[in-house]
């Protein structure tokens, strides 16, 4: 627990410092470090040997930086339609492909297929990480806060109430009580968002009939898809026969263990903002 708390404090300070203090290119490079770590771990879960894991991480990071420059994420957006299409494809995977994957839980998966899914999942997340921060650091922080509130509420409500398991074959520790707790907590979070920080409600949401009240539905969708992301990473770890995606973060496992719920949330959040 001591290592877990110290690591969490260091990560929070580093993340907030980078988010609010770094220039645009600095944030892109900071995100590139996270992308590299996630890529290496994803390749490991796919079954790649060490050398190929490193190569996949490097190629993925280079692709992410080139994508950011080519689409204008680091300057004025030159190709917003391409960026939105990437977010839409990733979101479609998380709402349709990932649930079907969780239901079927295929035992035989080819390495190229898993690496392709990694590109599909990780690149749009990196793109959203850059774009949302460029809109405003608080915008990115608020969307990340949705994941953190959901995770914390699910953990404590699940431990307190227990009850029926959500997906015992995938993640035995998760319960339906945790799911309900996550939705209640994020609904309160949505209310606080639109009450205290209405200027950070996406324009595409506030201009709908009913205005800011649509944030309740948006946050509920983000909460649901965050749970899917968490379960999906658990399936990959079970397939690989490992407890954690890596050991880079003492007390927390790997990078993917910390961002599993973020992976589906950020592309959908960026899509909401981009519409």
PDB file of C-alpha atoms in Angstrom:
ATOM      1  CA  UNK A   1       0.000   0.000   0.000  1.00  0.00           C
ATOM      2  CA  UNK A   2       2.864   2.372   0.787  1.00  0.00           C
ATOM      3  CA  UNK A   3       4.350   1.884  -2.693  1.00  0.00           C
ATOM      4  CA  UNK A   4       0.902   2.269  -4.219  1.00  0.00           C
ATOM      5  CA  UNK A   5       0.239   5.596  -2.488  1.00  0.00           C
ATOM      6  CA  UNK A   6       3.705   7.026  -3.253  1.00  0.00           C
ATOM      7  CA  UNK A   7       3.440   5.999  -6.910  1.00  0.00           C
ATOM      8  CA  UNK A   8      -0.041   7.513  -7.176  1.00  0.00           C
ATOM      9  CA  UNK A   9       1.129  10.840  -5.733  1.00  0.00           C
ATOM     10  CA  UNK A  10       4.119  10.977  -8.092  1.00  0.00           C
ATOM     11  CA  UNK A  11       1.919  10.147 -11.089  1.00  0.00           C
ATOM     12  CA  UNK A  12      -0.674  12.770 -10.172  1.00  0.00           C
ATOM     13  CA  UNK A  13       1.958  15.490  -9.715  1.00  0.00           C
ATOM     14  CA  UNK A  14       3.700  14.575 -12.972  1.00  0.00           C
ATOM     15  CA  UNK A  15       0.440  14.415 -14.902  1.00  0.00           C
ATOM     16  CA  UNK A  16      -0.935  17.712 -13.606  1.00  0.00           C
ATOM     17  CA  UNK A  17       2.389  19.474 -13.981  1.00  0.00           C
ATOM     18  CA  UNK A  18       2.760  18.331 -17.576  1.00  0.00           C
ATOM     19  CA  UNK A  19      -0.877  19.052 -18.386  1.00  0.00           C
ATOM     20  CA  UNK A  20      -0.860  22.653 -17.183  1.00  0.00           C
ATOM     21  CA  UNK A  21       2.766  23.729 -17.617  1.00  0.00           C
ATOM     22  CA  UNK A  22       4.223  22.108 -20.726  1.00  0.00           C
ATOM     23  CA  UNK A  23       4.001  23.760 -24.135  1.00  0.00           C
ATOM     24  CA  UNK A  24       2.045  21.998 -26.879  1.00  0.00           C
ATOM     25  CA  UNK A  25       4.949  19.998 -28.267  1.00  0.00           C
ATOM     26  CA  UNK A  26       6.093  19.142 -24.755  1.00  0.00           C
ATOM     27  CA  UNK A  27       2.677  17.687 -23.934  1.00  0.00           C
ATOM     28  CA  UNK A  28       2.696  15.718 -27.191  1.00  0.00           C
ATOM     29  CA  UNK A  29       6.076  14.236 -26.256  1.00  0.00           C
ATOM     30  CA  UNK A  30       4.885  13.503 -22.714  1.00  0.00           C
ATOM     31  CA  UNK A  31       1.888  11.702 -24.187  1.00  0.00           C
ATOM     32  CA  UNK A  32       4.292   9.924 -26.533  1.00  0.00           C
ATOM     33  CA  UNK A  33       6.120   8.461 -23.533  1.00  0.00           C
ATOM     34  CA  UNK A  34       2.824   7.094 -22.214  1.00  0.00           C
ATOM     35  CA  UNK A  35       2.002   5.776 -25.683  1.00  0.00           C
ATOM     36  CA  UNK A  36       5.361   4.016 -25.887  1.00  0.00           C
ATOM     37  CA  UNK A  37       4.885   2.352 -22.497  1.00  0.00           C
ATOM     38  CA  UNK A  38       1.347   1.276 -23.347  1.00  0.00           C
ATOM     39  CA  UNK A  39       2.475  -0.018 -26.744  1.00  0.00           C
ATOM     40  CA  UNK A  40       5.267  -2.126 -25.262  1.00  0.00           C
ATOM     41  CA  UNK A  41       2.872  -3.640 -22.736  1.00  0.00           C
ATOM     42  CA  UNK A  42       0.185  -4.262 -25.349  1.00  0.00           C
ATOM     43  CA  UNK A  43       2.687  -6.131 -27.507  1.00  0.00           C
ATOM     44  CA  UNK A  44       3.616  -8.156 -24.441  1.00  0.00           C
ATOM     45  CA  UNK A  45      -0.019  -9.117 -23.851  1.00  0.00           C
ATOM     46  CA  UNK A  46      -0.213 -10.071 -27.530  1.00  0.00           C
ATOM     47  CA  UNK A  47       2.628 -12.536 -27.017  1.00  0.00           C
ATOM     48  CA  UNK A  48       5.518 -10.706 -28.682  1.00  0.00           C
ATOM     49  CA  UNK A  49       9.086 -11.354 -27.494  1.00  0.00           C
ATOM     50  CA  UNK A  50      10.906  -8.502 -25.754  1.00  0.00           C
ATOM     51  CA  UNK A  51      12.638  -7.087 -28.827  1.00  0.00           C
ATOM     52  CA  UNK A  52       9.428  -6.933 -30.852  1.00  0.00           C
ATOM     53  CA  UNK A  53       7.605  -5.311 -27.962  1.00  0.00           C
ATOM     54  CA  UNK A  54      10.129  -2.470 -28.021  1.00  0.00           C
ATOM     55  CA  UNK A  55       9.884  -2.155 -31.804  1.00  0.00           C
ATOM     56  CA  UNK A  56       6.083  -2.022 -31.665  1.00  0.00           C
ATOM     57  CA  UNK A  57       6.240   0.659 -28.963  1.00  0.00           C
ATOM     58  CA  UNK A  58       8.651   2.781 -30.993  1.00  0.00           C
ATOM     59  CA  UNK A  59       6.653   2.450 -34.225  1.00  0.00           C
ATOM     60  CA  UNK A  60       3.410   3.260 -32.431  1.00  0.00           C
ATOM     61  CA  UNK A  61       4.909   6.357 -30.812  1.00  0.00           C
ATOM     62  CA  UNK A  62       6.355   7.599 -34.101  1.00  0.00           C
ATOM     63  CA  UNK A  63       2.990   6.998 -35.768  1.00  0.00           C
ATOM     64  CA  UNK A  64       1.240   8.953 -33.017  1.00  0.00           C
ATOM     65  CA  UNK A  65       3.546  11.949 -33.344  1.00  0.00           C
ATOM     66  CA  UNK A  66       3.327  11.919 -37.145  1.00  0.00           C
ATOM     67  CA  UNK A  67      -0.470  11.725 -36.903  1.00  0.00           C
ATOM     68  CA  UNK A  68      -0.522  14.701 -34.550  1.00  0.00           C
ATOM     69  CA  UNK A  69       1.597  16.778 -36.928  1.00  0.00           C
ATOM     70  CA  UNK A  70      -0.179  15.642 -40.115  1.00  0.00           C
ATOM     71  CA  UNK A  71      -3.683  16.348 -38.830  1.00  0.00           C
ATOM     72  CA  UNK A  72      -2.753  19.655 -37.243  1.00  0.00           C
ATOM     73  CA  UNK A  73      -3.468  18.588 -33.663  1.00  0.00           C
ATOM     74  CA  UNK A  74      -0.380  20.515 -32.577  1.00  0.00           C
ATOM     75  CA  UNK A  75      -1.277  23.673 -34.495  1.00  0.00           C
ATOM     76  CA  UNK A  76      -4.520  24.623 -36.204  1.00  0.00           C
ATOM     77  CA  UNK A  77      -6.590  21.555 -37.061  1.00  0.00           C
ATOM     78  CA  UNK A  78      -6.053  20.854 -40.772  1.00  0.00           C
ATOM     79  CA  UNK A  79      -7.968  17.607 -41.060  1.00  0.00           C
ATOM     80  CA  UNK A  80     -10.687  17.539 -38.394  1.00  0.00           C
ATOM     81  CA  UNK A  81     -12.696  15.033 -40.410  1.00  0.00           C
ATOM     82  CA  UNK A  82      -9.835  12.505 -40.254  1.00  0.00           C
ATOM     83  CA  UNK A  83      -9.475  12.962 -36.504  1.00  0.00           C
ATOM     84  CA  UNK A  84     -13.223  12.609 -35.924  1.00  0.00           C
ATOM     85  CA  UNK A  85     -13.290   9.492 -38.120  1.00  0.00           C
ATOM     86  CA  UNK A  86     -10.546   7.918 -35.984  1.00  0.00           C
ATOM     87  CA  UNK A  87     -12.522   8.669 -32.833  1.00  0.00           C
ATOM     88  CA  UNK A  88     -15.716   7.282 -34.374  1.00  0.00           C
ATOM     89  CA  UNK A  89     -14.010   4.027 -35.408  1.00  0.00           C
ATOM     90  CA  UNK A  90     -12.487   3.581 -31.948  1.00  0.00           C
ATOM     91  CA  UNK A  91     -15.827   4.319 -30.275  1.00  0.00           C
ATOM     92  CA  UNK A  92     -17.587   1.832 -32.536  1.00  0.00           C
ATOM     93  CA  UNK A  93     -15.085  -0.798 -31.476  1.00  0.00           C
ATOM     94  CA  UNK A  94     -15.652  -0.102 -27.793  1.00  0.00           C
ATOM     95  CA  UNK A  95     -19.444  -0.118 -28.018  1.00  0.00           C
ATOM     96  CA  UNK A  96     -19.790  -3.086 -30.405  1.00  0.00           C
ATOM     97  CA  UNK A  97     -16.539  -4.981 -30.970  1.00  0.00           C
ATOM     98  CA  UNK A  98     -15.268  -5.095 -27.394  1.00  0.00           C
ATOM     99  CA  UNK A  99     -18.575  -6.321 -25.848  1.00  0.00           C
ATOM    100  CA  UNK A 100     -18.776  -9.077 -28.477  1.00  0.00           C
ATOM    101  CA  UNK A 101     -15.160  -9.960 -27.696  1.00  0.00           C
ATOM    102  CA  UNK A 102     -15.954 -10.099 -23.966  1.00  0.00           C
ATOM    103  CA  UNK A 103     -18.948 -12.316 -24.632  1.00  0.00           C
ATOM    104  CA  UNK A 104     -17.092 -14.766 -26.891  1.00  0.00           C
ATOM    105  CA  UNK A 105     -13.717 -14.667 -25.095  1.00  0.00           C
ATOM    106  CA  UNK A 106     -11.856 -16.344 -27.979  1.00  0.00           C
ATOM    107  CA  UNK A 107      -8.978 -18.519 -26.812  1.00  0.00           C
ATOM    108  CA  UNK A 108      -6.948 -18.516 -30.026  1.00  0.00           C
ATOM    109  CA  UNK A 109      -5.907 -15.056 -31.143  1.00  0.00           C
ATOM    110  CA  UNK A 110      -3.224 -14.236 -33.667  1.00  0.00           C
ATOM    111  CA  UNK A 111      -0.480 -11.814 -32.700  1.00  0.00           C
ATOM    112  CA  UNK A 112      -1.059  -9.584 -35.778  1.00  0.00           C
ATOM    113  CA  UNK A 113      -4.766  -9.276 -34.903  1.00  0.00           C
ATOM    114  CA  UNK A 114      -4.003  -8.217 -31.330  1.00  0.00           C
ATOM    115  CA  UNK A 115      -1.417  -5.707 -32.534  1.00  0.00           C
ATOM    116  CA  UNK A 116      -3.909  -4.255 -35.021  1.00  0.00           C
ATOM    117  CA  UNK A 117      -6.435  -3.858 -32.205  1.00  0.00           C
ATOM    118  CA  UNK A 118      -3.712  -2.165 -30.177  1.00  0.00           C
ATOM    119  CA  UNK A 119      -3.192   0.407 -32.925  1.00  0.00           C
ATOM    120  CA  UNK A 120      -6.953   0.910 -33.202  1.00  0.00           C
ATOM    121  CA  UNK A 121      -7.232   1.475 -29.456  1.00  0.00           C
ATOM    122  CA  UNK A 122      -4.057   3.342 -28.544  1.00  0.00           C
ATOM    123  CA  UNK A 123      -3.613   5.837 -31.393  1.00  0.00           C
ATOM    124  CA  UNK A 124      -7.067   7.488 -31.079  1.00  0.00           C
ATOM    125  CA  UNK A 125      -6.542   7.704 -27.322  1.00  0.00           C
ATOM    126  CA  UNK A 126      -3.245   9.504 -27.849  1.00  0.00           C
ATOM    127  CA  UNK A 127      -4.871  11.793 -30.408  1.00  0.00           C
ATOM    128  CA  UNK A 128      -7.663  12.642 -27.956  1.00  0.00           C
ATOM    129  CA  UNK A 129      -5.134  13.221 -25.176  1.00  0.00           C
ATOM    130  CA  UNK A 130      -3.428  15.863 -27.314  1.00  0.00           C
ATOM    131  CA  UNK A 131      -6.601  17.465 -28.690  1.00  0.00           C
ATOM    132  CA  UNK A 132      -8.534  17.747 -25.417  1.00  0.00           C
ATOM    133  CA  UNK A 133      -5.566  19.331 -23.683  1.00  0.00           C
ATOM    134  CA  UNK A 134      -5.173  21.829 -26.521  1.00  0.00           C
ATOM    135  CA  UNK A 135      -8.814  22.853 -26.083  1.00  0.00           C
ATOM    136  CA  UNK A 136      -8.057  23.471 -22.405  1.00  0.00           C
ATOM    137  CA  UNK A 137      -6.175  21.471 -19.760  1.00  0.00           C
ATOM    138  CA  UNK A 138      -9.284  21.610 -17.565  1.00  0.00           C
ATOM    139  CA  UNK A 139     -11.338  19.995 -20.341  1.00  0.00           C
ATOM    140  CA  UNK A 140      -9.006  16.995 -20.397  1.00  0.00           C
ATOM    141  CA  UNK A 141      -8.856  16.901 -16.610  1.00  0.00           C
ATOM    142  CA  UNK A 142     -12.640  16.881 -16.282  1.00  0.00           C
ATOM    143  CA  UNK A 143     -13.015  13.958 -18.659  1.00  0.00           C
ATOM    144  CA  UNK A 144     -10.233  12.062 -16.902  1.00  0.00           C
ATOM    145  CA  UNK A 145     -12.005  12.862 -13.638  1.00  0.00           C
ATOM    146  CA  UNK A 146     -15.027  10.938 -14.897  1.00  0.00           C
ATOM    147  CA  UNK A 147     -12.887   7.792 -15.048  1.00  0.00           C
ATOM    148  CA  UNK A 148     -11.312   8.384 -11.661  1.00  0.00           C
ATOM    149  CA  UNK A 149     -14.653   9.035  -9.948  1.00  0.00           C
ATOM    150  CA  UNK A 150     -16.112   5.932 -11.596  1.00  0.00           C
ATOM    151  CA  UNK A 151     -13.182   3.736 -10.534  1.00  0.00           C
ATOM    152  CA  UNK A 152     -13.132   4.954  -6.938  1.00  0.00           C
ATOM    153  CA  UNK A 153     -16.898   4.675  -6.514  1.00  0.00           C
ATOM    154  CA  UNK A 154     -16.976   1.205  -8.070  1.00  0.00           C
ATOM    155  CA  UNK A 155     -14.191   0.019  -5.787  1.00  0.00           C
ATOM    156  CA  UNK A 156     -15.723   1.232  -2.529  1.00  0.00           C
ATOM    157  CA  UNK A 157     -19.345   0.408  -3.324  1.00  0.00           C
ATOM    158  CA  UNK A 158     -18.302  -3.029  -4.543  1.00  0.00           C
ATOM    159  CA  UNK A 159     -16.347  -3.704  -1.354  1.00  0.00           C
ATOM    160  CA  UNK A 160     -19.105  -2.381   0.882  1.00  0.00           C
ATOM    161  CA  UNK A 161     -22.151  -3.982  -0.729  1.00  0.00           C
ATOM    162  CA  UNK A 162     -20.608  -6.964  -2.536  1.00  0.00           C
ATOM    163  CA  UNK A 163     -23.300  -9.137  -4.076  1.00  0.00           C
ATOM    164  CA  UNK A 164     -23.614 -10.530  -7.572  1.00  0.00           C
ATOM    165  CA  UNK A 165     -20.454 -10.619  -9.661  1.00  0.00           C
ATOM    166  CA  UNK A 166     -20.335  -8.564 -12.848  1.00  0.00           C
ATOM    167  CA  UNK A 167     -18.156 -10.903 -14.908  1.00  0.00           C
ATOM    168  CA  UNK A 168     -16.701 -13.646 -12.679  1.00  0.00           C
ATOM    169  CA  UNK A 169     -14.966 -15.432 -15.566  1.00  0.00           C
ATOM    170  CA  UNK A 170     -13.146 -12.236 -16.534  1.00  0.00           C
ATOM    171  CA  UNK A 171     -12.631 -10.189 -13.361  1.00  0.00           C
ATOM    172  CA  UNK A 172     -13.891 -11.945 -10.193  1.00  0.00           C
ATOM    173  CA  UNK A 173     -13.498  -8.855  -8.021  1.00  0.00           C
ATOM    174  CA  UNK A 174     -16.001  -6.690  -9.894  1.00  0.00           C
ATOM    175  CA  UNK A 175     -19.654  -6.639  -8.794  1.00  0.00           C
ATOM    176  CA  UNK A 176     -22.902  -5.126 -10.010  1.00  0.00           C
ATOM    177  CA  UNK A 177     -22.952  -3.077  -6.804  1.00  0.00           C
ATOM    178  CA  UNK A 178     -19.731  -1.475  -8.004  1.00  0.00           C
ATOM    179  CA  UNK A 179     -21.333  -0.694 -11.359  1.00  0.00           C
ATOM    180  CA  UNK A 180     -24.357   0.934  -9.716  1.00  0.00           C
ATOM    181  CA  UNK A 181     -22.073   2.903  -7.397  1.00  0.00           C
ATOM    182  CA  UNK A 182     -20.051   4.139 -10.370  1.00  0.00           C
ATOM    183  CA  UNK A 183     -23.155   5.400 -12.185  1.00  0.00           C
ATOM    184  CA  UNK A 184     -24.501   7.163  -9.086  1.00  0.00           C
ATOM    185  CA  UNK A 185     -21.162   8.843  -8.365  1.00  0.00           C
ATOM    186  CA  UNK A 186     -20.614   9.999 -11.949  1.00  0.00           C
ATOM    187  CA  UNK A 187     -24.169  11.355 -12.097  1.00  0.00           C
ATOM    188  CA  UNK A 188     -23.300  13.533  -9.089  1.00  0.00           C
ATOM    189  CA  UNK A 189     -20.053  14.422 -10.841  1.00  0.00           C
ATOM    190  CA  UNK A 190     -21.996  15.474 -13.955  1.00  0.00           C
ATOM    191  CA  UNK A 191     -24.256  17.678 -11.811  1.00  0.00           C
ATOM    192  CA  UNK A 192     -21.227  19.344 -10.215  1.00  0.00           C
ATOM    193  CA  UNK A 193     -19.672  19.829 -13.658  1.00  0.00           C
ATOM    194  CA  UNK A 194     -22.654  21.612 -15.189  1.00  0.00           C
ATOM    195  CA  UNK A 195     -23.329  23.580 -11.986  1.00  0.00           C
ATOM    196  CA  UNK A 196     -19.834  24.765 -11.123  1.00  0.00           C
ATOM    197  CA  UNK A 197     -18.037  24.666 -14.486  1.00  0.00           C
ATOM    198  CA  UNK A 198     -20.681  25.170 -17.185  1.00  0.00           C
ATOM    199  CA  UNK A 199     -18.194  26.841 -19.544  1.00  0.00           C
ATOM    200  CA  UNK A 200     -16.402  23.509 -19.922  1.00  0.00           C
ATOM    201  CA  UNK A 201     -19.518  21.703 -21.123  1.00  0.00           C
ATOM    202  CA  UNK A 202     -18.889  20.851 -24.819  1.00  0.00           C
ATOM    203  CA  UNK A 203     -20.725  23.186 -27.179  1.00  0.00           C
ATOM    204  CA  UNK A 204     -22.118  20.221 -29.091  1.00  0.00           C
ATOM    205  CA  UNK A 205     -23.863  19.209 -25.856  1.00  0.00           C
ATOM    206  CA  UNK A 206     -24.980  22.598 -24.548  1.00  0.00           C
ATOM    207  CA  UNK A 207     -26.595  23.505 -27.892  1.00  0.00           C
ATOM    208  CA  UNK A 208     -28.882  20.455 -27.844  1.00  0.00           C
ATOM    209  CA  UNK A 209     -32.536  20.867 -26.773  1.00  0.00           C
ATOM    210  CA  UNK A 210     -32.357  20.636 -22.995  1.00  0.00           C
ATOM    211  CA  UNK A 211     -28.855  22.097 -22.966  1.00  0.00           C
ATOM    212  CA  UNK A 212     -26.424  21.061 -20.268  1.00  0.00           C
ATOM    213  CA  UNK A 213     -28.739  18.372 -18.926  1.00  0.00           C
ATOM    214  CA  UNK A 214     -27.480  16.157 -21.747  1.00  0.00           C
ATOM    215  CA  UNK A 215     -24.212  15.920 -19.817  1.00  0.00           C
ATOM    216  CA  UNK A 216     -25.898  13.358 -17.569  1.00  0.00           C
ATOM    217  CA  UNK A 217     -26.378  11.074 -20.581  1.00  0.00           C
ATOM    218  CA  UNK A 218     -22.865  11.790 -21.884  1.00  0.00           C
ATOM    219  CA  UNK A 219     -21.225  11.022 -18.546  1.00  0.00           C
ATOM    220  CA  UNK A 220     -23.339   7.868 -18.204  1.00  0.00           C
ATOM    221  CA  UNK A 221     -22.112   6.719 -21.640  1.00  0.00           C
ATOM    222  CA  UNK A 222     -18.510   7.440 -20.645  1.00  0.00           C
ATOM    223  CA  UNK A 223     -18.994   5.505 -17.397  1.00  0.00           C
ATOM    224  CA  UNK A 224     -20.407   2.498 -19.241  1.00  0.00           C
ATOM    225  CA  UNK A 225     -17.631   2.425 -21.801  1.00  0.00           C
ATOM    226  CA  UNK A 226     -14.985   2.854 -19.087  1.00  0.00           C
ATOM    227  CA  UNK A 227     -16.226  -0.367 -17.481  1.00  0.00           C
ATOM    228  CA  UNK A 228     -15.947  -2.122 -20.853  1.00  0.00           C
ATOM    229  CA  UNK A 229     -12.354  -0.902 -21.205  1.00  0.00           C
ATOM    230  CA  UNK A 230     -11.468  -2.230 -17.768  1.00  0.00           C
ATOM    231  CA  UNK A 231     -12.963  -5.640 -18.532  1.00  0.00           C
ATOM    232  CA  UNK A 232     -11.333  -5.784 -21.960  1.00  0.00           C
ATOM    233  CA  UNK A 233      -7.859  -5.339 -20.520  1.00  0.00           C
ATOM    234  CA  UNK A 234      -8.662  -8.041 -17.957  1.00  0.00           C
ATOM    235  CA  UNK A 235      -9.508 -10.412 -20.815  1.00  0.00           C
ATOM    236  CA  UNK A 236      -6.211  -9.663 -22.525  1.00  0.00           C
ATOM    237  CA  UNK A 237      -4.298 -10.311 -19.297  1.00  0.00           C
ATOM    238  CA  UNK A 238      -6.112 -13.600 -18.761  1.00  0.00           C
ATOM    239  CA  UNK A 239      -5.319 -14.605 -22.324  1.00  0.00           C
ATOM    240  CA  UNK A 240      -1.649 -13.770 -21.718  1.00  0.00           C
ATOM    241  CA  UNK A 241      -1.671 -15.518 -18.324  1.00  0.00           C
ATOM    242  CA  UNK A 242      -0.452 -12.482 -16.357  1.00  0.00           C
ATOM    243  CA  UNK A 243      -1.777 -10.556 -13.371  1.00  0.00           C
ATOM    244  CA  UNK A 244      -0.528  -7.124 -14.479  1.00  0.00           C
ATOM    245  CA  UNK A 245       0.245  -5.669 -17.887  1.00  0.00           C
ATOM    246  CA  UNK A 246       3.694  -4.694 -16.644  1.00  0.00           C
ATOM    247  CA  UNK A 247       5.722  -3.756 -13.568  1.00  0.00           C
ATOM    248  CA  UNK A 248       6.754  -0.201 -14.404  1.00  0.00           C
ATOM    249  CA  UNK A 249       4.600   1.386 -11.678  1.00  0.00           C
ATOM    250  CA  UNK A 250       5.260   0.029  -8.140  1.00  0.00           C
ATOM    251  CA  UNK A 251       2.019  -1.050  -6.512  1.00  0.00           C
ATOM    252  CA  UNK A 252       0.033  -0.370  -9.677  1.00  0.00           C
ATOM    253  CA  UNK A 253       1.385  -2.787 -12.272  1.00  0.00           C
ATOM    254  CA  UNK A 254       1.869  -1.382 -15.742  1.00  0.00           C
ATOM    255  CA  UNK A 255       0.777   1.621 -17.784  1.00  0.00           C
ATOM    256  CA  UNK A 256      -2.193  -0.248 -19.269  1.00  0.00           C
ATOM    257  CA  UNK A 257      -3.355  -1.190 -15.782  1.00  0.00           C
ATOM    258  CA  UNK A 258      -3.697   2.519 -15.012  1.00  0.00           C
ATOM    259  CA  UNK A 259      -5.271   3.635 -18.295  1.00  0.00           C
ATOM    260  CA  UNK A 260      -7.470   0.653 -19.219  1.00  0.00           C
ATOM    261  CA  UNK A 261     -10.673   2.607 -18.528  1.00  0.00           C
ATOM    262  CA  UNK A 262      -9.237   5.770 -20.108  1.00  0.00           C
ATOM    263  CA  UNK A 263      -8.632   4.076 -23.474  1.00  0.00           C
ATOM    264  CA  UNK A 264     -12.302   4.074 -24.558  1.00  0.00           C
ATOM    265  CA  UNK A 265     -13.290   7.255 -22.715  1.00  0.00           C
ATOM    266  CA  UNK A 266     -10.951   9.808 -24.294  1.00  0.00           C
ATOM    267  CA  UNK A 267     -11.814   9.072 -27.967  1.00  0.00           C
ATOM    268  CA  UNK A 268     -15.541   9.270 -27.177  1.00  0.00           C
ATOM    269  CA  UNK A 269     -15.011  12.473 -25.179  1.00  0.00           C
ATOM    270  CA  UNK A 270     -13.028  14.005 -28.055  1.00  0.00           C
ATOM    271  CA  UNK A 271     -15.746  12.940 -30.490  1.00  0.00           C
ATOM    272  CA  UNK A 272     -18.343  14.702 -28.319  1.00  0.00           C
ATOM    273  CA  UNK A 273     -16.240  17.844 -28.319  1.00  0.00           C
ATOM    274  CA  UNK A 274     -15.536  17.667 -32.060  1.00  0.00           C
ATOM    275  CA  UNK A 275     -19.129  17.310 -33.266  1.00  0.00           C
TER     276      UNK A 275
END
